[in-house]
Amino acid sequence: MSDFDWVVRGNIVDPHGIVENGWLAVQGGKIAARGTGAAPAARDSVDASGQWIIPGVVDGQVHSGSQANQEGLGWASRAAAAGGVTVMVDMPYDDPEPVASRPHLDAKIAEVERDCHVDVGLFGTLNKEHGLAAAAGLIEGGVCAFKFSTFEATPGRFPRIEEDDLYEAFRLIAPSGLVCGVHNQMQEMTRKNIARLIEADDTGWDAFMRAHTPLIENLATALIYEIGAETGARAHAVHVSTSRGFEICNMFRRNGHRASIETCVQYLMLNHEEHTRRFGAKTKHYPPIRPKAEVELLWTHIANDECTFVSSDHVSWGLERKQNPNVFKNSSGGPGLETLLPAFWTGCEEHGISPSMVVRQLCDNPARHFLLDDRKGTLEVGKDADIVILTPERYAYDPSTSLSAVQWSSFEGREFTVRVAGTWCRGQQVYDGRRIVNNKGDGRFLRPRKA
């Protein structure tokens, strides 16, 4: 008689160590037992000997709805599973309207439960149309974080929140214990720089980085943390691409403030001299991809365990939005759900950093950040059986095989050192290394625990 639904054997990566030749036993969608040596009886078994077993990735920055009728949560969740992501935390800036009211949130929850293959947490935001009072309904409705911006990326959909309103929003949200994440970019400085370069007809592949100086980012980062310090809210800079940004965060942390910091895998694995020169506007993100020297400085902060978590900032723009010779007329962002895990793992390996750091940055830390750590983020007994098997393998990434809504990537041709061989969410297999094997609607909406 079997004791468990299934067991898996392999090298288990925990946040602070590796268990070689370990096993996990799954029962009822949860990790029911774990150990080394002979595994217990089970109805099914998976032999991952010589492979890595890690928790499902929590991607804390996904934009599945930025372009209406293009990708959406369901399609994005397929790419997530192929990338070992079992939890997408989706941003609120959907086209045509952001998730700034309870009805918008409820509609998005219904989309998760209808279409998704993996689990999903949701950001909310606040805007002038629905007002700051909408925060209470969004919190009650189950958002696991709020997102704001110091820059208007798109009128209406992605507005700027001015500093006095940002202060009031932080003050209202602080008692909930939910994080206040902010897009860190000074609007006036950005627009002046872009106008000056356009007037000079300086709009080629390298102009975007020169327009978006480190100072534009760093001043906004400091502003976010200062408002957090004034209000007691959990202040979070959502995509830091400079070493100075980490220094600023560390300063606030040392003084007892609840400051957190995130970078995206592209800022660690791409550089201006090589990749932006090669791919042009495909690598256009905000912040911009930085020079190689700055990229290596970012890795020192990863090695020192100073980053809260690493995300993808995934958005599946069609290539028609990436091909204008004027770099400023192209959209910012790119697909990343499938490359987050293999790219970051490869980068850690290349920098002599343990696989345990991958699990901290992609699994454990983001689960804690979004108050999902009672279920997600580690392979501890009692947690959801969100399990990913990684095969050690060197290969050049080919985006033509992507399960995303688009088949292009600024990681095209980049050599990775692991491949996702299988993904399970709450004990159910979602991806078998080639295709999606569960049904849409098997994913669940995740409410945060009480802070």
Short mmCIF file of C-alpha atoms in Angstrom, two decimals:
data_model
loop_
_atom_site.label_atom_id
_atom_site.label_comp_id
_atom_site.label_asym_id
_atom_site.label_seq_id
_atom_site.Cartn_x
_atom_site.Cartn_y
_atom_site.Cartn_z
CA MET A 1 0.00 0.00 0.00
CA SER A 2 1.43 3.39 -1.01
CA ASP A 3 2.01 6.07 1.61
CA PHE A 4 2.02 9.06 -0.76
CA ASP A 5 0.72 10.24 -4.14
CA TRP A 6 4.21 10.51 -5.61
CA VAL A 7 7.86 10.96 -4.69
CA VAL A 8 10.75 12.64 -6.50
CA ARG A 9 14.46 11.95 -5.99
CA GLY A 10 17.37 14.24 -6.84
CA ASN A 11 19.54 17.08 -5.54
CA ILE A 12 17.23 19.34 -3.53
CA VAL A 13 18.13 23.04 -3.43
CA ASP A 14 16.98 24.86 -0.30
CA PRO A 15 17.44 28.57 0.44
CA HIS A 16 20.53 27.92 2.58
CA GLY A 17 21.87 24.56 1.46
CA ILE A 18 21.73 21.62 -0.92
CA VAL A 19 20.60 18.10 -0.04
CA GLU A 20 22.27 15.66 -2.41
CA ASN A 21 20.36 12.51 -3.28
CA GLY A 22 17.33 13.65 -1.35
CA TRP A 23 13.66 12.88 -1.82
CA LEU A 24 10.35 14.69 -1.49
CA ALA A 25 7.01 12.99 -0.93
CA VAL A 26 3.78 14.63 -2.09
CA GLN A 27 0.31 14.02 -0.73
CA GLY A 28 -2.80 16.08 -1.47
CA GLY A 29 -0.84 18.76 -3.31
CA LYS A 30 1.49 19.44 -0.36
CA ILE A 31 5.04 18.44 0.56
CA ALA A 32 4.19 15.71 3.06
CA ALA A 33 7.67 14.41 3.92
CA ARG A 34 11.28 14.71 2.83
CA GLY A 35 14.57 13.03 3.57
CA THR A 36 17.61 11.19 2.22
CA GLY A 37 18.30 7.57 1.47
CA ALA A 38 15.53 5.18 0.54
CA ALA A 39 12.32 6.96 -0.42
CA PRO A 40 8.96 5.82 0.95
CA ALA A 41 6.37 3.98 -1.11
CA ALA A 42 4.18 6.04 -3.40
CA ARG A 43 1.74 5.51 -6.25
CA ASP A 44 4.11 7.26 -8.67
CA SER A 45 7.73 8.29 -8.65
CA VAL A 46 10.00 10.66 -10.57
CA ASP A 47 13.70 9.85 -10.76
CA ALA A 48 15.63 13.11 -11.06
CA SER A 49 18.96 11.64 -9.97
CA GLY A 50 21.79 13.96 -11.03
CA GLN A 51 19.32 16.79 -11.59
CA TRP A 52 18.35 19.79 -9.48
CA ILE A 53 15.03 19.98 -7.61
CA ILE A 54 13.99 23.51 -6.65
CA PRO A 55 10.79 25.21 -5.47
CA GLY A 56 8.58 26.78 -8.09
CA VAL A 57 9.70 30.29 -9.04
CA VAL A 58 7.67 33.31 -7.88
CA ASP A 59 8.03 35.95 -10.61
CA GLY A 60 7.21 39.20 -8.85
CA GLN A 61 6.95 41.45 -11.92
CA VAL A 62 4.76 40.25 -14.81
CA HIS A 63 2.79 42.46 -17.23
CA SER A 64 0.42 40.07 -19.00
CA GLY A 65 -2.26 42.62 -19.90
CA SER A 66 -0.32 45.64 -21.14
CA GLN A 67 -1.58 45.13 -24.71
CA ALA A 68 -5.29 44.36 -25.12
CA ASN A 69 -6.20 41.14 -26.92
CA GLN A 70 -2.57 40.09 -27.18
CA GLU A 71 -1.42 37.79 -24.36
CA GLY A 72 -3.43 37.86 -21.15
CA LEU A 73 -2.95 35.86 -17.97
CA GLY A 74 -3.79 32.47 -19.42
CA TRP A 75 -1.28 32.57 -22.26
CA ALA A 76 1.37 34.08 -19.99
CA SER A 77 0.84 31.25 -17.51
CA ARG A 78 1.86 28.73 -20.19
CA ALA A 79 5.17 30.52 -20.68
CA ALA A 80 5.53 30.72 -16.90
CA ALA A 81 5.22 26.95 -16.49
CA ALA A 82 7.78 26.37 -19.26
CA GLY A 83 10.15 28.63 -17.32
CA GLY A 84 9.64 26.92 -13.96
CA VAL A 85 7.44 29.74 -12.68
CA THR A 86 4.55 28.45 -10.54
CA VAL A 87 3.43 31.86 -9.24
CA MET A 88 3.05 34.95 -11.42
CA VAL A 89 2.51 38.22 -9.56
CA ASP A 90 0.83 40.30 -12.23
CA MET A 91 1.08 44.07 -12.47
CA PRO A 92 -2.05 46.24 -12.48
CA TYR A 93 -1.39 48.26 -15.65
CA ASP A 94 -3.78 46.47 -17.98
CA ASP A 95 -4.99 47.87 -21.30
CA PRO A 96 -7.19 49.89 -21.40
CA GLU A 97 -7.66 50.46 -17.63
CA PRO A 98 -5.51 49.64 -14.62
CA VAL A 99 -6.67 47.57 -11.65
CA ALA A 100 -7.58 50.58 -9.52
CA SER A 101 -10.99 49.52 -8.20
CA ARG A 102 -12.63 46.45 -6.67
CA PRO A 103 -14.70 45.61 -9.80
CA HIS A 104 -11.53 45.60 -11.93
CA LEU A 105 -9.83 43.33 -9.39
CA ASP A 106 -12.77 40.93 -9.24
CA ALA A 107 -12.82 40.67 -13.03
CA LYS A 108 -9.12 39.87 -13.09
CA ILE A 109 -9.51 37.21 -10.39
CA ALA A 110 -12.19 35.60 -12.56
CA GLU A 111 -9.73 35.60 -15.48
CA VAL A 112 -7.13 33.82 -13.32
CA GLU A 113 -9.57 31.13 -12.26
CA ARG A 114 -10.86 30.65 -15.82
CA ASP A 115 -7.65 30.71 -17.86
CA CYS A 116 -4.49 30.11 -15.84
CA HIS A 117 -2.27 27.03 -15.68
CA VAL A 118 -0.24 28.22 -12.64
CA ASP A 119 -1.09 30.23 -9.53
CA VAL A 120 -1.34 34.02 -9.63
CA GLY A 121 -1.09 36.91 -7.18
CA LEU A 122 -2.24 40.37 -8.21
CA PHE A 123 -1.05 43.93 -7.74
CA GLY A 124 -3.48 46.78 -7.36
CA THR A 125 -2.92 50.48 -7.97
CA LEU A 126 -4.67 53.78 -7.28
CA ASN A 127 -5.57 56.54 -9.72
CA LYS A 128 -7.50 59.80 -9.93
CA GLU A 129 -10.60 58.19 -11.44
CA HIS A 130 -11.30 55.92 -8.49
CA GLY A 131 -9.38 57.84 -5.83
CA LEU A 132 -7.30 56.80 -2.86
CA ALA A 133 -10.38 55.46 -1.08
CA ALA A 134 -10.33 52.48 -3.46
CA ALA A 135 -7.36 51.08 -1.51
CA ALA A 136 -9.61 49.52 1.13
CA GLY A 137 -11.62 47.51 -1.39
CA LEU A 138 -8.49 46.32 -3.17
CA ILE A 139 -6.94 45.18 0.11
CA GLU A 140 -10.14 43.38 1.12
CA GLY A 141 -10.34 41.85 -2.38
CA GLY A 142 -6.96 40.18 -2.00
CA VAL A 143 -4.20 42.14 -3.73
CA CYS A 144 -0.78 41.11 -2.46
CA ALA A 145 0.93 44.44 -3.25
CA PHE A 146 0.41 47.89 -4.71
CA LYS A 147 2.26 49.43 -7.64
CA PHE A 148 2.74 53.11 -8.44
CA SER A 149 4.91 55.13 -10.79
CA THR A 150 6.79 58.40 -10.60
CA PHE A 151 6.59 58.53 -14.42
CA GLU A 152 3.61 58.45 -16.77
CA ALA A 153 4.45 55.61 -19.13
CA THR A 154 1.01 55.61 -20.78
CA PRO A 155 -1.76 58.16 -20.11
CA GLY A 156 -4.57 56.53 -18.16
CA ARG A 157 -3.20 52.99 -18.16
CA PHE A 158 0.15 53.73 -16.47
CA PRO A 159 -0.11 57.17 -14.83
CA ARG A 160 2.31 59.17 -12.77
CA ILE A 161 1.39 59.50 -9.09
CA GLU A 162 2.65 62.83 -7.80
CA GLU A 163 4.63 62.97 -4.60
CA ASP A 164 1.88 64.26 -2.29
CA ASP A 165 -0.56 61.61 -3.54
CA LEU A 166 2.15 58.96 -3.25
CA TYR A 167 2.65 59.97 0.38
CA GLU A 168 -1.09 59.63 1.08
CA ALA A 169 -1.25 56.26 -0.70
CA PHE A 170 1.68 54.93 1.33
CA ARG A 171 0.09 56.20 4.54
CA LEU A 172 -3.22 54.48 3.76
CA ILE A 173 -1.63 51.18 2.79
CA ALA A 174 0.97 50.97 5.58
CA PRO A 175 -1.34 49.40 8.23
CA SER A 176 -2.17 46.49 5.91
CA GLY A 177 1.47 45.39 5.78
CA LEU A 178 1.32 45.18 1.99
CA VAL A 179 4.29 46.48 0.04
CA CYS A 180 4.19 49.73 -1.97
CA GLY A 181 6.25 49.14 -5.12
CA VAL A 182 7.16 52.10 -7.31
CA HIS A 183 8.53 52.51 -10.84
CA ASN A 184 11.58 54.69 -10.10
CA GLN A 185 12.04 57.37 -12.78
CA MET A 186 12.13 61.18 -12.59
CA GLN A 187 9.65 62.40 -15.19
CA GLU A 188 10.79 65.94 -15.93
CA MET A 189 14.47 65.03 -16.28
CA THR A 190 13.57 62.15 -18.59
CA ARG A 191 11.42 64.26 -20.88
CA LYS A 192 13.98 67.06 -21.12
CA ASN A 193 16.75 64.64 -22.05
CA ILE A 194 14.64 62.90 -24.70
CA ALA A 195 13.52 66.22 -26.22
CA ARG A 196 17.13 67.41 -26.43
CA LEU A 197 18.29 64.23 -28.19
CA ILE A 198 15.36 64.21 -30.62
CA GLU A 199 16.04 67.84 -31.52
CA ALA A 200 19.63 66.86 -32.31
CA ASP A 201 18.42 63.87 -34.38
CA ASP A 202 20.28 61.61 -31.94
CA THR A 203 17.86 58.69 -31.78
CA GLY A 204 19.93 55.59 -32.62
CA TRP A 205 20.40 52.32 -30.75
CA ASP A 206 22.53 53.84 -27.96
CA ALA A 207 20.48 57.00 -27.32
CA PHE A 208 17.98 55.47 -24.90
CA MET A 209 20.62 54.71 -22.27
CA ARG A 210 22.14 58.19 -22.59
CA ALA A 211 18.72 59.80 -22.14
CA HIS A 212 17.99 57.77 -19.01
CA THR A 213 20.96 58.59 -16.83
CA PRO A 214 21.68 56.84 -13.52
CA LEU A 215 20.72 60.07 -11.74
CA ILE A 216 17.17 59.88 -13.16
CA GLU A 217 16.79 56.46 -11.56
CA ASN A 218 18.70 57.07 -8.34
CA LEU A 219 16.85 60.26 -7.37
CA ALA A 220 13.51 58.48 -7.77
CA THR A 221 14.77 55.51 -5.74
CA ALA A 222 15.72 57.80 -2.87
CA LEU A 223 12.34 59.56 -3.09
CA ILE A 224 10.49 56.25 -2.74
CA TYR A 225 12.42 55.22 0.35
CA GLU A 226 12.06 58.65 1.96
CA ILE A 227 8.28 58.52 1.58
CA GLY A 228 8.39 55.03 3.09
CA ALA A 229 10.41 56.34 6.01
CA GLU A 230 7.91 59.16 6.59
CA THR A 231 4.86 56.89 6.49
CA GLY A 232 6.16 53.61 7.91
CA ALA A 233 5.06 51.79 4.75
CA ARG A 234 7.02 48.98 3.12
CA ALA A 235 8.72 50.95 0.33
CA HIS A 236 10.03 48.99 -2.65
CA ALA A 237 11.94 50.06 -5.78
CA VAL A 238 10.77 47.67 -8.49
CA HIS A 239 13.65 47.63 -10.96
CA VAL A 240 17.03 48.89 -9.83
CA SER A 241 19.80 48.81 -12.43
CA THR A 242 22.52 50.74 -10.59
CA SER A 243 24.87 49.90 -7.75
CA ARG A 244 24.06 53.28 -6.24
CA GLY A 245 20.42 52.22 -5.92
CA PHE A 246 21.50 49.35 -3.67
CA GLU A 247 23.65 51.71 -1.61
CA ILE A 248 20.63 53.98 -1.10
CA CYS A 249 18.44 51.05 -0.05
CA ASN A 250 21.11 49.82 2.37
CA MET A 251 21.29 53.25 3.97
CA PHE A 252 17.56 53.22 4.75
CA ARG A 253 17.72 49.62 5.97
CA ARG A 254 20.55 50.44 8.37
CA ASN A 255 18.34 53.11 9.87
CA GLY A 256 15.54 50.66 10.56
CA HIS A 257 13.19 51.45 7.67
CA ARG A 258 11.28 48.77 5.77
CA ALA A 259 13.08 49.27 2.45
CA SER A 260 13.25 46.50 -0.14
CA ILE A 261 14.85 46.32 -3.55
CA GLU A 262 14.47 44.35 -6.75
CA THR A 263 16.44 44.02 -9.92
CA CYS A 264 15.50 42.20 -13.11
CA VAL A 265 17.46 39.42 -14.73
CA GLN A 266 18.17 41.47 -17.86
CA TYR A 267 20.17 43.99 -15.81
CA LEU A 268 22.37 41.14 -14.60
CA MET A 269 22.78 39.21 -17.85
CA LEU A 270 22.75 41.83 -20.63
CA ASN A 271 25.04 44.80 -21.18
CA HIS A 272 24.93 47.92 -23.32
CA GLU A 273 28.17 47.40 -25.26
CA GLU A 274 27.39 43.87 -26.43
CA HIS A 275 23.66 43.16 -26.33
CA THR A 276 22.10 46.57 -27.01
CA ARG A 277 24.55 47.08 -29.88
CA ARG A 278 23.47 43.69 -31.27
CA PHE A 279 19.72 43.73 -30.62
CA GLY A 280 18.91 47.45 -30.58
CA ALA A 281 15.39 48.26 -29.38
CA LYS A 282 14.72 44.63 -28.46
CA THR A 283 16.77 45.39 -25.35
CA LYS A 284 14.89 48.62 -24.67
CA HIS A 285 13.71 48.39 -21.08
CA TYR A 286 13.22 50.94 -18.37
CA PRO A 287 15.65 51.35 -16.75
CA PRO A 288 17.97 50.89 -19.72
CA ILE A 289 20.45 48.07 -20.01
CA ARG A 290 23.63 49.44 -18.40
CA PRO A 291 27.32 49.18 -19.37
CA LYS A 292 29.24 46.02 -18.52
CA ALA A 293 31.05 47.64 -15.59
CA GLU A 294 27.74 48.52 -13.91
CA VAL A 295 26.41 45.01 -14.53
CA GLU A 296 29.37 43.52 -12.67
CA LEU A 297 28.77 45.90 -9.75
CA LEU A 298 25.17 44.64 -9.53
CA TRP A 299 26.48 41.11 -9.15
CA THR A 300 28.40 42.16 -6.03
CA HIS A 301 25.08 43.06 -4.41
CA ILE A 302 23.62 39.70 -5.41
CA ALA A 303 26.65 37.92 -3.95
CA ASN A 304 26.31 39.94 -0.73
CA ASP A 305 22.64 38.88 -0.45
CA GLU A 306 21.50 42.51 -0.51
CA CYS A 307 18.79 42.10 -3.16
CA THR A 308 15.25 41.32 -2.02
CA PHE A 309 14.45 39.38 -5.19
CA VAL A 310 15.06 39.14 -8.94
CA SER A 311 12.18 39.28 -11.45
CA SER A 312 11.57 39.20 -15.21
CA ASP A 313 9.47 42.34 -15.87
CA HIS A 314 7.85 40.22 -18.59
CA VAL A 315 5.75 41.86 -21.30
CA SER A 316 5.09 40.26 -24.69
CA TRP A 317 5.23 43.20 -27.09
CA GLY A 318 4.99 42.22 -30.73
CA LEU A 319 8.10 42.92 -32.79
CA GLU A 320 6.19 45.66 -34.62
CA ARG A 321 6.66 47.68 -31.41
CA LYS A 322 10.43 47.13 -31.42
CA GLN A 323 11.52 47.98 -34.96
CA ASN A 324 11.37 51.79 -35.29
CA PRO A 325 14.78 53.30 -36.16
CA ASN A 326 13.97 56.07 -33.65
CA VAL A 327 14.62 54.21 -30.39
CA PHE A 328 12.31 56.51 -28.44
CA LYS A 329 9.29 55.41 -30.51
CA ASN A 330 9.64 51.76 -29.47
CA SER A 331 7.96 50.16 -26.47
CA SER A 332 9.95 49.36 -23.33
CA GLY A 333 10.13 45.79 -22.09
CA GLY A 334 10.24 42.28 -23.47
CA PRO A 335 9.29 38.66 -22.84
CA GLY A 336 11.01 37.02 -19.88
CA LEU A 337 8.95 34.39 -18.08
CA GLU A 338 10.77 31.48 -19.74
CA THR A 339 14.27 32.94 -19.38
CA LEU A 340 14.21 34.26 -15.78
CA LEU A 341 15.23 30.98 -14.12
CA PRO A 342 17.76 29.58 -16.62
CA ALA A 343 19.37 32.99 -17.14
CA PHE A 344 19.73 33.81 -13.44
CA TRP A 345 20.94 30.29 -12.62
CA THR A 346 23.54 30.61 -15.40
CA GLY A 347 24.66 34.02 -14.14
CA CYS A 348 25.06 32.74 -10.59
CA GLU A 349 27.07 29.78 -11.87
CA GLU A 350 29.30 32.08 -13.92
CA HIS A 351 29.93 34.26 -10.86
CA GLY A 352 30.63 31.37 -8.47
CA ILE A 353 27.39 31.88 -6.53
CA SER A 354 25.58 28.89 -5.01
CA PRO A 355 22.31 27.53 -6.44
CA SER A 356 20.85 28.32 -3.00
CA MET A 357 21.03 32.00 -3.96
CA VAL A 358 18.82 31.24 -6.95
CA VAL A 359 16.22 29.77 -4.62
CA ARG A 360 16.46 32.75 -2.26
CA GLN A 361 16.14 35.33 -5.03
CA LEU A 362 13.54 33.62 -7.21
CA CYS A 363 11.49 31.57 -4.73
CA ASP A 364 11.82 32.14 -0.98
CA ASN A 365 12.36 35.91 -0.89
CA PRO A 366 9.58 36.91 -3.32
CA ALA A 367 7.14 34.57 -1.54
CA ARG A 368 7.94 36.37 1.73
CA HIS A 369 7.79 39.77 0.05
CA PHE A 370 4.24 39.19 -1.21
CA LEU A 371 3.08 37.44 2.01
CA LEU A 372 2.69 34.11 0.23
CA ASP A 373 5.37 32.30 2.23
CA ASP A 374 2.86 30.29 4.27
CA ARG A 375 2.33 28.25 1.05
CA LYS A 376 5.04 29.10 -1.43
CA GLY A 377 8.77 29.63 -1.84
CA THR A 378 10.43 26.57 -0.28
CA LEU A 379 10.21 22.79 -0.26
CA GLU A 380 9.49 22.56 3.48
CA VAL A 381 7.00 20.01 4.72
CA GLY A 382 3.51 21.53 4.69
CA LYS A 383 4.14 23.90 1.79
CA ASP A 384 2.46 23.58 -1.60
CA ALA A 385 4.19 21.01 -3.80
CA ASP A 386 5.40 23.61 -6.30
CA ILE A 387 8.37 21.73 -7.71
CA VAL A 388 10.72 22.30 -10.64
CA ILE A 389 13.28 19.85 -12.01
CA LEU A 390 16.29 21.35 -13.77
CA THR A 391 18.58 19.35 -16.03
CA PRO A 392 22.23 20.49 -16.17
CA GLU A 393 22.74 21.19 -19.86
CA ARG A 394 24.54 23.78 -21.96
CA TYR A 395 22.49 25.13 -24.86
CA ALA A 396 21.89 28.36 -26.76
CA TYR A 397 18.45 29.77 -26.06
CA ASP A 398 16.15 29.67 -29.08
CA PRO A 399 13.03 31.88 -28.68
CA SER A 400 11.33 30.29 -31.68
CA THR A 401 10.34 27.47 -29.34
CA SER A 402 8.78 29.80 -26.77
CA LEU A 403 5.31 29.19 -25.36
CA SER A 404 4.89 32.94 -24.89
CA ALA A 405 2.68 35.09 -27.10
CA VAL A 406 5.79 36.14 -29.05
CA GLN A 407 8.81 34.23 -30.31
CA TRP A 408 11.61 36.74 -29.89
CA SER A 409 13.98 37.48 -27.02
CA SER A 410 16.99 39.63 -26.23
CA PHE A 411 18.45 36.40 -24.76
CA GLU A 412 18.48 34.81 -28.22
CA GLY A 413 21.69 32.80 -28.64
CA ARG A 414 22.72 33.23 -24.98
CA GLU A 415 24.17 30.04 -23.55
CA PHE A 416 22.29 28.74 -20.51
CA THR A 417 23.46 25.95 -18.21
CA VAL A 418 20.15 24.45 -17.05
CA ARG A 419 16.93 23.49 -18.78
CA VAL A 420 13.49 23.15 -17.18
CA ALA A 421 12.61 19.44 -17.40
CA GLY A 422 9.34 19.59 -15.49
CA THR A 423 7.11 21.91 -13.48
CA TRP A 424 4.50 20.96 -10.87
CA CYS A 425 2.05 23.33 -9.18
CA ARG A 426 0.40 22.09 -5.97
CA GLY A 427 1.49 18.57 -6.84
CA GLN A 428 -0.01 18.57 -10.33
CA GLN A 429 2.31 18.47 -13.32
CA VAL A 430 1.91 21.54 -15.51
CA TYR A 431 4.84 21.20 -17.94
CA ASP A 432 6.73 18.06 -18.96
CA GLY A 433 9.74 19.67 -20.65
CA ARG A 434 8.01 19.96 -24.02
CA ARG A 435 4.39 20.94 -23.56
CA ILE A 436 1.72 22.06 -21.09
CA VAL A 437 -0.03 19.01 -19.61
CA ASN A 438 -2.67 20.48 -17.28
CA ASN A 439 -5.83 22.43 -18.09
CA LYS A 440 -6.47 26.15 -18.12
CA GLY A 441 -8.30 27.04 -14.95
CA ASP A 442 -6.13 24.70 -12.85
CA GLY A 443 -4.26 27.76 -11.55
CA ARG A 444 -5.55 29.56 -8.47
CA PHE A 445 -5.75 33.15 -7.32
CA LEU A 446 -3.53 33.68 -4.27
CA ARG A 447 -4.53 35.96 -1.43
CA PRO A 448 -1.74 37.13 0.88
CA ARG A 449 -1.55 35.96 4.47
CA LYS A 450 -2.09 38.48 7.24
CA ALA A 451 1.01 40.57 7.80
#
